[in-house]
Structure formats: C-alpha cells, structure tokens
Amino acid sequence: MATVLKTGRRDFREAPGKIDNFRLRTDSSRNSAGVVPENLNFDLRRLDPGQYSSPYHFHRYAEELFMIISGEATLRSPEGVQTVGEGDIVFMEKGSGGAHQLYNHTDRPCVYLDVRSFVGYDVAEYPDSGKILLVPSFEIFDKNRQMTYFENEEDPSAKWEELDKVHNK
C-alpha cells in the first residue's frame, strides 16, 4: 500500500524531555497515518532558529541522510562547519567519519527530511560528552569508563555457592 503524507497535514511536535538549545520538532503525521517502517526509518524535522538538532554524534550501525527542504542551517562534521540549504543532500556514513550536528543560524525554520537505515539496533557515540547510547533501549553509558570482559568476574564459584545454598534450602 502507498501512503501519501500530505503537506497540509504537517504537525510538527517537540519530543518530550527536550531541553533549551535542543528543541527539534518532528512531524507526527507519519504516526497518525499509521506508517511504521520496518527497515527504512525517516522523519520530517523542523529546526527553529537558534536550535541544535541533537548533540554532536555518530552511529556505529546506521547511515543517515538529510535533505534540506526549506531554509538553511550550519552542519558540523569532522571536516568542520559549513552551511547547507534548500535542495542540499547530506549523507553521513556510519562510524566516526559520519559524525554530525545541525544548528539553525538563521531567523527562519529549517525543514529537512531525515532518513536512516535501521537493522534493529544501533549504538550512537557522542564525542563531546563521552556518552554511548544503545538503540532501541535508549540506555546511555559513559564511554570513558571502559571495562575488560572479565572485570568483576574473577570468582564465579562464589556466585554458584550462593545459588546452591538458596536452591538446597
């Protein structure tokens, strides 16, 4: 079935939990039309003046593409910053080379289509803050506290003895 999301039915909403500087709005008409993509994830976004799209980040397992529909913004990437505007397409590869963030430096909204590949999971890294985000669970961890595989696993027999005591009561 083909579903048409009509321009006149756009309903840009801010996601709950957003904070100042990161008040990106997403068109909810896709949801109200019952469009639930399995592998091709997309959103129509509106970035208002003076706002950032998200913290600077990259995806380990997803590629992403922005098509600027109207307005313009400043793109931050590993190459530096540059202005992107109406009709421009920005492709972000997976991995640190695809790190990105948009900032609306203008006095009018920037509307863009955000298309992402999705294989059921992703890991996003945030170089500025050292965070790691697991998708789809949205658990966030501090990357600066890396552990070895066997850290805190040195005495498995103690756990087994504890389990044996509980089981044999």
Coordinates of C-alpha atoms in Angstrom, one line a residue:
M1 CA 0.0 0.0 0.0
A2 CA 1.2 3.5 -0.8
T3 CA 0.6 6.1 1.9
V4 CA 0.8 9.8 1.0
L5 CA 1.7 12.2 3.8
K6 CA 0.1 15.5 2.6
T7 CA 1.9 18.8 3.1
G8 CA -1.1 20.5 4.5
R9 CA -1.4 17.9 7.3
R10 CA 2.0 18.5 8.9
D11 CA 2.0 18.6 12.7
F12 CA 5.5 19.4 14.0
R13 CA 5.8 18.5 17.7
E14 CA 8.6 18.6 20.1
A15 CA 9.5 15.3 21.7
P16 CA 9.1 15.1 25.5
G17 CA 12.2 15.7 27.5
K18 CA 13.8 18.2 25.2
I19 CA 15.9 21.0 26.8
D20 CA 16.8 24.5 25.7
N21 CA 19.0 24.6 22.7
F22 CA 17.8 21.2 21.5
R23 CA 14.1 21.8 20.7
L24 CA 13.9 19.9 17.4
R25 CA 10.4 19.4 16.2
T26 CA 9.3 16.3 14.3
D27 CA 6.2 15.9 12.0
S28 CA 3.9 13.5 13.7
S29 CA 1.6 13.0 10.6
R30 CA 3.5 9.8 9.8
N31 CA 2.4 8.2 13.0
S32 CA -1.2 9.4 12.7
A33 CA -1.3 7.9 9.2
G34 CA -0.2 4.5 10.7
V35 CA 3.2 4.5 8.8
V36 CA 5.5 2.2 10.8
P37 CA 8.7 1.5 8.7
E38 CA 10.5 -1.8 9.3
N39 CA 13.9 -1.0 7.8
L40 CA 13.7 2.5 6.3
N41 CA 13.4 5.0 9.1
F42 CA 12.5 8.6 8.3
D43 CA 11.2 11.7 9.9
L44 CA 10.4 15.2 8.6
R45 CA 12.1 17.6 11.0
R46 CA 11.8 21.4 11.7
L47 CA 14.8 23.1 13.3
D48 CA 13.8 26.5 14.6
P49 CA 16.2 29.5 14.7
G50 CA 18.9 29.2 17.4
Q51 CA 18.3 25.5 18.0
Y52 CA 20.6 22.4 17.5
S53 CA 19.3 19.2 16.0
S54 CA 20.9 17.0 18.7
P55 CA 24.2 16.7 20.5
Y56 CA 27.1 16.0 18.1
H57 CA 27.1 12.3 17.4
F58 CA 27.7 9.4 15.0
H59 CA 26.1 6.0 14.5
R60 CA 28.1 2.7 14.6
Y61 CA 25.4 0.7 12.7
A62 CA 23.3 3.2 10.8
E63 CA 23.8 5.5 7.8
E64 CA 21.9 8.8 7.8
L65 CA 20.8 11.2 5.1
F66 CA 19.4 14.7 5.4
M67 CA 17.6 16.5 2.5
I68 CA 17.1 20.2 3.2
I69 CA 13.6 21.1 2.1
S70 CA 13.5 24.7 3.1
G71 CA 15.7 27.2 5.0
E72 CA 19.3 26.6 5.8
A73 CA 21.4 25.5 8.8
T74 CA 25.1 25.1 9.7
L75 CA 26.3 21.5 9.6
R76 CA 29.1 20.4 12.0
S77 CA 31.0 17.4 10.8
P78 CA 34.6 16.0 11.3
E79 CA 35.6 18.3 8.4
G80 CA 34.4 21.4 10.3
V81 CA 31.3 23.6 9.7
Q82 CA 29.5 24.5 6.5
T83 CA 26.2 26.0 5.5
V84 CA 23.6 23.7 4.0
G85 CA 20.4 24.9 2.3
E86 CA 17.3 24.1 0.3
G87 CA 17.8 21.2 -2.0
D88 CA 21.1 20.1 -0.4
I89 CA 21.5 16.4 0.5
V90 CA 23.9 15.5 3.3
F91 CA 25.0 11.8 3.7
M92 CA 26.5 10.6 6.9
E93 CA 28.4 7.3 6.8
K94 CA 28.4 5.0 9.8
G95 CA 31.3 5.4 12.1
S96 CA 33.2 8.4 13.4
G97 CA 33.6 9.9 9.9
G98 CA 29.8 10.4 9.8
A99 CA 29.6 12.5 13.0
H100 CA 27.1 15.3 12.6
Q101 CA 25.0 18.1 14.2
L102 CA 22.9 20.9 12.7
Y103 CA 22.5 24.4 14.1
N104 CA 20.0 26.8 12.7
H105 CA 22.0 30.1 12.5
T106 CA 19.2 31.9 10.6
D107 CA 16.0 33.7 11.6
R108 CA 13.6 31.2 9.9
P109 CA 12.9 27.5 10.4
C110 CA 14.9 24.9 8.5
V111 CA 12.8 21.9 7.4
Y112 CA 14.6 18.7 6.4
L113 CA 13.9 15.0 5.7
D114 CA 16.0 12.7 8.0
V115 CA 16.4 9.2 6.6
R116 CA 18.2 6.5 8.5
S117 CA 19.0 2.8 7.9
F118 CA 17.9 0.6 10.7
V119 CA 18.9 -3.0 11.3
G120 CA 17.0 -3.4 14.6
Y121 CA 19.7 -1.8 16.8
D122 CA 22.3 0.9 16.8
V123 CA 25.0 2.4 19.0
A124 CA 25.4 6.2 18.9
E125 CA 28.5 7.9 20.2
Y126 CA 28.7 11.5 21.5
P127 CA 32.4 12.6 21.2
D128 CA 31.8 15.9 23.1
S129 CA 30.5 14.3 26.2
G130 CA 31.8 10.7 26.0
K131 CA 28.4 9.1 26.1
I132 CA 27.2 6.0 24.3
L133 CA 23.5 5.5 23.5
L134 CA 22.1 2.0 22.8
V135 CA 19.1 1.9 20.4
P136 CA 16.3 0.8 20.7
S137 CA 16.5 0.6 24.5
F138 CA 17.8 4.2 24.9
E139 CA 20.2 3.2 27.6
I140 CA 23.1 5.8 28.0
F141 CA 26.5 5.0 29.3
D142 CA 29.8 6.8 29.9
K143 CA 32.3 5.7 27.3
N144 CA 35.2 6.9 29.5
R145 CA 34.7 4.1 31.9
Q146 CA 35.6 1.1 29.8
M147 CA 35.8 -2.3 31.4
T148 CA 37.6 -5.5 30.4
Y149 CA 35.5 -8.5 29.6
F150 CA 36.4 -10.4 32.8
E151 CA 36.4 -7.4 35.2
N152 CA 34.4 -8.2 38.3
E153 CA 34.0 -11.8 37.2
E154 CA 37.1 -13.2 39.0
D155 CA 35.3 -15.5 41.4
P156 CA 32.3 -17.3 39.7
S157 CA 32.4 -20.1 42.2
A158 CA 31.2 -17.7 45.0
K159 CA 28.0 -16.9 43.0
W160 CA 27.4 -20.6 42.3
E161 CA 27.8 -21.4 46.0
E162 CA 25.3 -18.7 46.8
L163 CA 22.8 -20.1 44.3
D164 CA 23.4 -23.6 45.6
K165 CA 22.5 -22.5 49.2
V166 CA 19.3 -20.9 48.0
H167 CA 18.3 -23.9 45.9
N168 CA 19.0 -26.5 48.6
K169 CA 17.0 -24.9 51.4

